[in-house]
Amino acid sequence: MSSIRSSRPLRLVQITDSHLGDQPHARLLNIDTDRSLAAVLELVRREQPQIDALLATGDLADSGATAAYQRFAAASEGLGGQTRWLPGNHDEWPQLRQAVGASSALLERTLLLGNWQIVMLDSTVAGEVGGSIAAAELEALRTALAAAPDRHALVCLHHHVLPVGAAWLDAQRVANSEQLLAELAGWPQVRAVLSGHVHQPSEQKYEHFILLTSPSTCIQFAEGSAEFRVDPNGVPGYRWLELYPDGRIETGISWVTEHQFQVDASAAGY
Ligand SMILES: [Fe+2]
């Protein structure tokens, strides 16, 4: 690696599953998702003065409205650093592209920062809630990793790859997860896989990398629940990551505790 590159860790922020509605201040299980996103971003601004990258990992909109993406872009503007978005099962790619412009850097596949490469994958399947990595996405992953063998890699996708212990959500994880894990295991530079979708934090180790999931900026799902269940005490949150030049990662969750967000936990679905 070039000695010009900084030895300080890269500081990344992941924002996920904001579920913004078609109209401003639409509610999801009683939570105003614009307001909860704003509360998370306010916390980010307070806690993260120097961000190298903001990663938005899907379900940014609840039903894929162009206006929802425009509000997400406006709300997250000016946080600093570079930004990448990828779609979740609630997103609509055409509307998302329309909102940010088809050639926007937000939608680029990779991001090179310091000694690291961040790779964005699309795990969505048209008309399905669950995820899968299509052959073209797997090929794009290979191409990206082969192009930067001397950089540590962080791979991002919406759906989770390993079960998190909530059966109803685990049925929706990447359907060909064995194939994806086998591919990732073949690349020694892969350090971490970062997902959303499950609205709860988790961290697991597999071979030489870790797999992370993260809280939503709105509602949280109950950990360990076999069936759909919202955490009645869940508050909005985000994940931060520090990527070190030697490949080490430090990461944690920060929660919004100063606002009152009272979720309707009696709902049977969302
Ligand atoms: Fe999702």
mmCIF file of C-alpha atoms and ligand atoms in Angstrom:
data_model
loop_
_atom_site.group_PDB
_atom_site.id
_atom_site.type_symbol
_atom_site.label_atom_id
_atom_site.label_comp_id
_atom_site.label_asym_id
_atom_site.label_seq_id
_atom_site.Cartn_x
_atom_site.Cartn_y
_atom_site.Cartn_z
ATOM 1 C CA MET A 1 0.000 0.000 0.000
ATOM 2 C CA SER A 2 1.116 3.517 -0.721
ATOM 3 C CA SER A 3 2.457 5.393 2.271
ATOM 4 C CA ILE A 4 0.414 8.393 1.135
ATOM 5 C CA ARG A 5 -2.704 6.671 2.341
ATOM 6 C CA SER A 6 -3.801 7.739 5.771
ATOM 7 C CA SER A 7 -3.280 5.372 8.693
ATOM 8 C CA ARG A 8 -6.367 6.597 10.538
ATOM 9 C CA PRO A 9 -9.366 4.286 10.371
ATOM 10 C CA LEU A 10 -12.132 5.036 7.895
ATOM 11 C CA ARG A 11 -15.360 6.053 9.578
ATOM 12 C CA LEU A 12 -18.524 4.645 8.005
ATOM 13 C CA VAL A 13 -22.165 5.024 8.936
ATOM 14 C CA GLN A 14 -24.871 2.573 7.872
ATOM 15 C CA ILE A 15 -28.450 3.819 7.628
ATOM 16 C CA THR A 16 -30.998 1.141 6.835
ATOM 17 C CA ASP A 17 -34.693 0.286 6.517
ATOM 18 C CA SER A 18 -36.042 3.814 6.893
ATOM 19 C CA HIS A 19 -39.353 2.819 5.180
ATOM 20 C CA LEU A 20 -40.291 6.370 4.152
ATOM 21 C CA GLY A 21 -43.892 6.541 2.931
ATOM 22 C CA ASP A 22 -45.353 8.030 -0.225
ATOM 23 C CA GLN A 23 -46.384 11.123 1.731
ATOM 24 C CA PRO A 24 -44.226 12.977 4.268
ATOM 25 C CA HIS A 25 -44.767 11.827 7.850
ATOM 26 C CA ALA A 26 -46.590 8.653 6.867
ATOM 27 C CA ARG A 27 -46.737 6.207 9.757
ATOM 28 C CA LEU A 28 -45.547 2.621 9.952
ATOM 29 C CA LEU A 29 -47.036 0.869 12.990
ATOM 30 C CA ASN A 30 -47.614 4.321 14.462
ATOM 31 C CA ILE A 31 -44.037 5.497 13.856
ATOM 32 C CA ASP A 32 -43.601 8.634 11.722
ATOM 33 C CA THR A 33 -40.723 7.264 9.666
ATOM 34 C CA ASP A 34 -39.573 10.685 8.396
ATOM 35 C CA ARG A 35 -39.310 11.865 11.982
ATOM 36 C CA SER A 36 -37.476 8.746 13.192
ATOM 37 C CA LEU A 37 -35.016 9.005 10.271
ATOM 38 C CA ALA A 38 -34.468 12.675 11.116
ATOM 39 C CA ALA A 39 -33.802 11.747 14.752
ATOM 40 C CA VAL A 40 -31.215 9.153 13.691
ATOM 41 C CA LEU A 41 -29.511 11.572 11.308
ATOM 42 C CA GLU A 42 -29.438 14.224 14.012
ATOM 43 C CA LEU A 43 -27.683 11.685 16.248
ATOM 44 C CA VAL A 44 -25.240 10.875 13.437
ATOM 45 C CA ARG A 45 -24.441 14.565 12.970
ATOM 46 C CA ARG A 46 -23.770 14.900 16.687
ATOM 47 C CA GLU A 47 -21.698 11.732 17.055
ATOM 48 C CA GLN A 48 -19.897 11.507 13.705
ATOM 49 C CA PRO A 49 -18.131 14.742 12.804
ATOM 50 C CA GLN A 50 -15.986 13.128 10.117
ATOM 51 C CA ILE A 51 -17.681 10.476 7.986
ATOM 52 C CA ASP A 52 -15.857 8.854 5.081
ATOM 53 C CA ALA A 53 -18.904 7.032 3.742
ATOM 54 C CA LEU A 54 -22.621 6.715 4.330
ATOM 55 C CA LEU A 55 -24.089 3.349 3.319
ATOM 56 C CA ALA A 56 -27.858 3.110 2.865
ATOM 57 C CA THR A 57 -28.704 -0.580 2.697
ATOM 58 C CA GLY A 58 -32.236 -0.772 1.414
ATOM 59 C CA ASP A 59 -35.926 -0.427 2.228
ATOM 60 C CA LEU A 60 -35.280 3.304 2.152
ATOM 61 C CA ALA A 61 -38.872 3.696 0.938
ATOM 62 C CA ASP A 62 -41.807 1.661 2.216
ATOM 63 C CA SER A 63 -43.488 1.289 -1.163
ATOM 64 C CA GLY A 64 -40.973 2.664 -3.651
ATOM 65 C CA ALA A 65 -42.309 6.196 -4.144
ATOM 66 C CA THR A 66 -40.017 8.606 -6.010
ATOM 67 C CA ALA A 67 -40.905 11.281 -3.450
ATOM 68 C CA ALA A 68 -39.701 9.032 -0.621
ATOM 69 C CA TYR A 69 -36.233 8.754 -2.215
ATOM 70 C CA GLN A 70 -36.121 12.495 -2.753
ATOM 71 C CA ARG A 71 -36.886 13.012 0.946
ATOM 72 C CA PHE A 72 -34.269 10.429 1.948
ATOM 73 C CA ALA A 73 -31.656 12.191 -0.216
ATOM 74 C CA ALA A 74 -32.549 15.597 1.195
ATOM 75 C CA ALA A 75 -32.511 14.358 4.803
ATOM 76 C CA SER A 76 -29.100 12.678 4.481
ATOM 77 C CA GLU A 77 -27.440 15.440 2.463
ATOM 78 C CA GLY A 78 -24.365 17.107 3.894
ATOM 79 C CA LEU A 79 -23.382 14.384 6.367
ATOM 80 C CA GLY A 80 -19.986 14.309 4.683
ATOM 81 C CA GLY A 81 -18.035 11.671 2.838
ATOM 82 C CA GLN A 82 -19.286 9.595 -0.023
ATOM 83 C CA THR A 83 -22.643 7.856 -0.210
ATOM 84 C CA ARG A 84 -23.822 4.571 -1.674
ATOM 85 C CA TRP A 85 -27.378 3.189 -1.799
ATOM 86 C CA LEU A 86 -28.597 -0.298 -2.571
ATOM 87 C CA PRO A 87 -32.196 -1.520 -2.889
ATOM 88 C CA GLY A 88 -34.275 -3.652 -0.513
ATOM 89 C CA ASN A 89 -37.464 -5.611 -1.103
ATOM 90 C CA HIS A 90 -39.634 -2.551 -0.377
ATOM 91 C CA ASP A 91 -37.743 -0.424 -2.904
ATOM 92 C CA GLU A 92 -38.487 0.153 -6.570
ATOM 93 C CA TRP A 93 -35.330 0.508 -8.634
ATOM 94 C CA PRO A 94 -36.874 2.653 -11.446
ATOM 95 C CA GLN A 95 -38.276 5.188 -8.980
ATOM 96 C CA LEU A 96 -35.053 5.159 -6.983
ATOM 97 C CA ARG A 97 -32.998 5.835 -10.130
ATOM 98 C CA GLN A 98 -35.435 8.524 -11.190
ATOM 99 C CA ALA A 99 -35.138 10.257 -7.833
ATOM 100 C CA VAL A 100 -31.331 10.436 -7.762
ATOM 101 C CA GLY A 101 -30.508 10.411 -11.490
ATOM 102 C CA ALA A 102 -29.472 7.260 -13.309
ATOM 103 C CA SER A 103 -25.789 8.241 -13.397
ATOM 104 C CA SER A 104 -25.613 9.220 -9.735
ATOM 105 C CA ALA A 105 -22.528 8.129 -7.800
ATOM 106 C CA LEU A 106 -24.974 6.964 -5.129
ATOM 107 C CA LEU A 107 -25.743 3.945 -7.272
ATOM 108 C CA GLU A 108 -22.195 2.918 -8.182
ATOM 109 C CA ARG A 109 -21.239 -0.676 -7.507
ATOM 110 C CA THR A 110 -18.028 -0.021 -5.595
ATOM 111 C CA LEU A 111 -16.336 2.567 -3.432
ATOM 112 C CA LEU A 112 -12.572 2.694 -2.967
ATOM 113 C CA LEU A 113 -11.428 4.289 0.272
ATOM 114 C CA GLY A 114 -7.944 4.001 1.769
ATOM 115 C CA ASN A 115 -6.926 0.331 1.865
ATOM 116 C CA TRP A 116 -10.534 -0.760 1.444
ATOM 117 C CA GLN A 117 -13.043 -1.581 -1.246
ATOM 118 C CA ILE A 118 -16.759 -1.474 -0.473
ATOM 119 C CA VAL A 119 -18.928 -3.549 -2.803
ATOM 120 C CA MET A 120 -22.692 -3.031 -3.107
ATOM 121 C CA LEU A 121 -24.852 -6.033 -4.125
ATOM 122 C CA ASP A 122 -28.520 -6.161 -5.103
ATOM 123 C CA SER A 123 -30.163 -9.066 -3.242
ATOM 124 C CA THR A 124 -33.736 -8.225 -4.242
ATOM 125 C CA VAL A 125 -35.993 -10.536 -6.248
ATOM 126 C CA ALA A 126 -38.902 -8.940 -8.148
ATOM 127 C CA GLY A 127 -42.187 -9.562 -6.348
ATOM 128 C CA GLU A 128 -40.543 -11.373 -3.420
ATOM 129 C CA VAL A 129 -39.897 -10.378 0.171
ATOM 130 C CA GLY A 130 -36.940 -12.729 0.517
ATOM 131 C CA GLY A 131 -33.544 -12.254 -1.079
ATOM 132 C CA SER A 132 -31.266 -14.044 -3.511
ATOM 133 C CA ILE A 133 -28.018 -13.230 -5.277
ATOM 134 C CA ALA A 134 -28.517 -13.540 -9.022
ATOM 135 C CA ALA A 135 -25.743 -14.925 -11.218
ATOM 136 C CA ALA A 136 -25.007 -11.438 -12.590
ATOM 137 C CA GLU A 137 -24.595 -10.038 -9.059
ATOM 138 C CA LEU A 138 -22.271 -12.897 -8.113
ATOM 139 C CA GLU A 139 -20.248 -12.204 -11.252
ATOM 140 C CA ALA A 140 -20.092 -8.485 -10.408
ATOM 141 C CA LEU A 141 -18.853 -9.383 -6.927
ATOM 142 C CA ARG A 142 -16.111 -11.567 -8.426
ATOM 143 C CA THR A 143 -15.109 -8.848 -10.863
ATOM 144 C CA ALA A 144 -14.876 -6.230 -8.111
ATOM 145 C CA LEU A 145 -12.857 -8.451 -5.765
ATOM 146 C CA ALA A 146 -10.541 -9.588 -8.563
ATOM 147 C CA ALA A 147 -9.907 -5.961 -9.537
ATOM 148 C CA ALA A 148 -8.706 -4.995 -6.051
ATOM 149 C CA PRO A 149 -6.912 -7.986 -4.509
ATOM 150 C CA ASP A 150 -4.742 -5.789 -2.278
ATOM 151 C CA ARG A 151 -7.674 -4.009 -0.640
ATOM 152 C CA HIS A 152 -9.708 -5.284 2.287
ATOM 153 C CA ALA A 153 -13.326 -5.745 1.273
ATOM 154 C CA LEU A 154 -16.638 -4.859 2.899
ATOM 155 C CA VAL A 155 -19.593 -6.376 1.023
ATOM 156 C CA CYS A 156 -23.038 -4.794 1.486
ATOM 157 C CA LEU A 157 -26.466 -6.164 0.597
ATOM 158 C CA HIS A 158 -29.991 -5.716 1.902
ATOM 159 C CA HIS A 159 -30.889 -9.247 2.980
ATOM 160 C CA HIS A 160 -29.101 -11.183 5.691
ATOM 161 C CA VAL A 161 -26.972 -14.189 4.766
ATOM 162 C CA LEU A 162 -26.803 -16.223 7.988
ATOM 163 C CA PRO A 163 -29.855 -16.875 10.206
ATOM 164 C CA VAL A 164 -30.245 -14.371 13.034
ATOM 165 C CA GLY A 165 -32.505 -16.628 15.127
ATOM 166 C CA ALA A 166 -35.926 -15.225 14.190
ATOM 167 C CA ALA A 167 -37.540 -17.953 12.075
ATOM 168 C CA TRP A 168 -39.970 -15.739 10.104
ATOM 169 C CA LEU A 169 -37.103 -13.433 9.077
ATOM 170 C CA ASP A 170 -34.627 -16.240 8.516
ATOM 171 C CA ALA A 171 -36.990 -17.678 5.884
ATOM 172 C CA GLN A 172 -36.371 -14.421 3.969
ATOM 173 C CA ARG A 173 -32.565 -14.461 4.061
ATOM 174 C CA VAL A 174 -30.518 -14.836 0.877
ATOM 175 C CA ALA A 175 -31.931 -18.041 -0.622
ATOM 176 C CA ASN A 176 -28.606 -19.089 -2.170
ATOM 177 C CA SER A 177 -26.637 -18.101 0.913
ATOM 178 C CA GLU A 178 -24.478 -21.233 0.717
ATOM 179 C CA GLN A 179 -23.353 -20.212 -2.754
ATOM 180 C CA LEU A 180 -22.653 -16.647 -1.669
ATOM 181 C CA LEU A 181 -20.773 -17.773 1.465
ATOM 182 C CA ALA A 182 -18.672 -20.201 -0.575
ATOM 183 C CA GLU A 183 -17.783 -17.404 -2.994
ATOM 184 C CA LEU A 184 -16.889 -14.973 -0.208
ATOM 185 C CA ALA A 185 -14.840 -17.625 1.592
ATOM 186 C CA GLY A 186 -12.667 -17.932 -1.517
ATOM 187 C CA TRP A 187 -11.490 -14.303 -1.299
ATOM 188 C CA PRO A 188 -9.058 -13.732 1.573
ATOM 189 C CA GLN A 189 -9.504 -9.945 1.474
ATOM 190 C CA VAL A 190 -13.182 -10.135 2.482
ATOM 191 C CA ARG A 191 -13.465 -8.797 6.049
ATOM 192 C CA ALA A 192 -17.165 -8.174 6.554
ATOM 193 C CA VAL A 193 -20.648 -8.527 5.101
ATOM 194 C CA LEU A 194 -23.132 -5.796 6.053
ATOM 195 C CA SER A 195 -26.912 -6.228 5.791
ATOM 196 C CA GLY A 196 -30.205 -4.615 6.763
ATOM 197 C CA HIS A 197 -33.690 -6.123 6.461
ATOM 198 C CA VAL A 198 -33.920 -7.778 9.901
ATOM 199 C CA HIS A 199 -34.376 -4.538 11.898
ATOM 200 C CA GLN A 200 -32.062 -5.764 14.661
ATOM 201 C CA PRO A 201 -28.331 -5.859 15.251
ATOM 202 C CA SER A 202 -26.357 -9.081 15.013
ATOM 203 C CA GLU A 203 -22.742 -10.086 14.537
ATOM 204 C CA GLN A 204 -21.527 -13.529 13.499
ATOM 205 C CA LYS A 205 -18.250 -14.966 12.291
ATOM 206 C CA TYR A 206 -17.876 -17.172 9.232
ATOM 207 C CA GLU A 207 -14.501 -18.356 7.965
ATOM 208 C CA HIS A 208 -12.281 -15.235 7.911
ATOM 209 C CA PHE A 209 -15.008 -12.575 7.931
ATOM 210 C CA ILE A 210 -17.861 -11.270 10.043
ATOM 211 C CA LEU A 211 -21.516 -10.828 9.094
ATOM 212 C CA LEU A 212 -23.369 -7.858 10.524
ATOM 213 C CA THR A 213 -27.015 -6.804 10.601
ATOM 214 C CA SER A 214 -28.315 -3.537 11.956
ATOM 215 C CA PRO A 215 -31.260 -1.727 13.480
ATOM 216 C CA SER A 216 -33.798 0.111 11.373
ATOM 217 C CA THR A 217 -34.180 3.874 11.611
ATOM 218 C CA CYS A 218 -37.859 3.211 12.491
ATOM 219 C CA ILE A 219 -39.311 0.012 14.008
ATOM 220 C CA GLN A 220 -37.273 -2.881 15.447
ATOM 221 C CA PHE A 221 -38.291 -6.542 15.226
ATOM 222 C CA ALA A 222 -38.184 -8.659 18.371
ATOM 223 C CA GLU A 223 -35.032 -10.749 18.624
ATOM 224 C CA GLY A 224 -35.455 -14.525 18.655
ATOM 225 C CA SER A 225 -39.151 -14.480 17.743
ATOM 226 C CA ALA A 226 -40.403 -17.407 15.625
ATOM 227 C CA GLU A 227 -43.255 -15.301 14.191
ATOM 228 C CA PHE A 228 -43.653 -11.664 13.205
ATOM 229 C CA ARG A 229 -43.194 -9.559 16.295
ATOM 230 C CA VAL A 230 -42.195 -5.943 16.806
ATOM 231 C CA ASP A 231 -40.010 -5.058 19.764
ATOM 232 C CA PRO A 232 -42.345 -2.885 21.879
ATOM 233 C CA ASN A 233 -39.339 -1.118 23.416
ATOM 234 C CA GLY A 234 -37.389 -0.701 20.186
ATOM 235 C CA VAL A 235 -35.995 2.735 19.373
ATOM 236 C CA PRO A 236 -34.447 3.998 16.113
ATOM 237 C CA GLY A 237 -30.753 3.404 15.586
ATOM 238 C CA TYR A 238 -27.799 3.136 13.225
ATOM 239 C CA ARG A 239 -24.511 1.244 12.923
ATOM 240 C CA TRP A 240 -21.070 2.878 12.757
ATOM 241 C CA LEU A 241 -17.946 1.127 11.506
ATOM 242 C CA GLU A 242 -14.243 1.914 11.738
ATOM 243 C CA LEU A 243 -12.184 0.231 9.036
ATOM 244 C CA TYR A 244 -8.471 0.095 9.840
ATOM 245 C CA PRO A 245 -5.705 0.013 7.242
ATOM 246 C CA ASP A 246 -4.651 -3.469 8.431
ATOM 247 C CA GLY A 247 -8.151 -4.923 7.819
ATOM 248 C CA ARG A 248 -9.350 -4.731 11.403
ATOM 249 C CA ILE A 249 -12.920 -3.550 12.008
ATOM 250 C CA GLU A 250 -14.512 -1.909 14.987
ATOM 251 C CA THR A 251 -18.248 -1.435 14.923
ATOM 252 C CA GLY A 252 -21.170 -0.607 17.154
ATOM 253 C CA ILE A 253 -24.755 0.572 17.330
ATOM 254 C CA SER A 254 -26.013 3.926 18.443
ATOM 255 C CA TRP A 255 -29.655 4.343 19.526
ATOM 256 C CA VAL A 256 -31.961 7.342 19.644
ATOM 257 C CA THR A 257 -32.991 7.658 23.274
ATOM 258 C CA GLU A 258 -34.021 11.307 23.555
ATOM 259 C CA HIS A 259 -37.195 11.113 21.501
ATOM 260 C CA GLN A 260 -40.368 9.217 22.257
ATOM 261 C CA PHE A 261 -41.288 6.759 19.546
ATOM 262 C CA GLN A 262 -44.196 4.564 20.562
ATOM 263 C CA VAL A 263 -44.565 1.678 18.147
ATOM 264 C CA ASP A 264 -47.852 -0.194 17.764
ATOM 265 C CA ALA A 265 -46.523 -3.604 18.782
ATOM 266 C CA SER A 266 -49.884 -5.327 18.441
ATOM 267 C CA ALA A 267 -49.664 -5.400 14.644
ATOM 268 C CA ALA A 268 -49.614 -8.783 12.936
ATOM 269 C CA GLY A 269 -47.465 -7.605 10.042
ATOM 270 C CA TYR A 270 -46.026 -4.558 8.337
HETATM 271 FE FE FE B 1 -36.312 -5.616 3.785
#
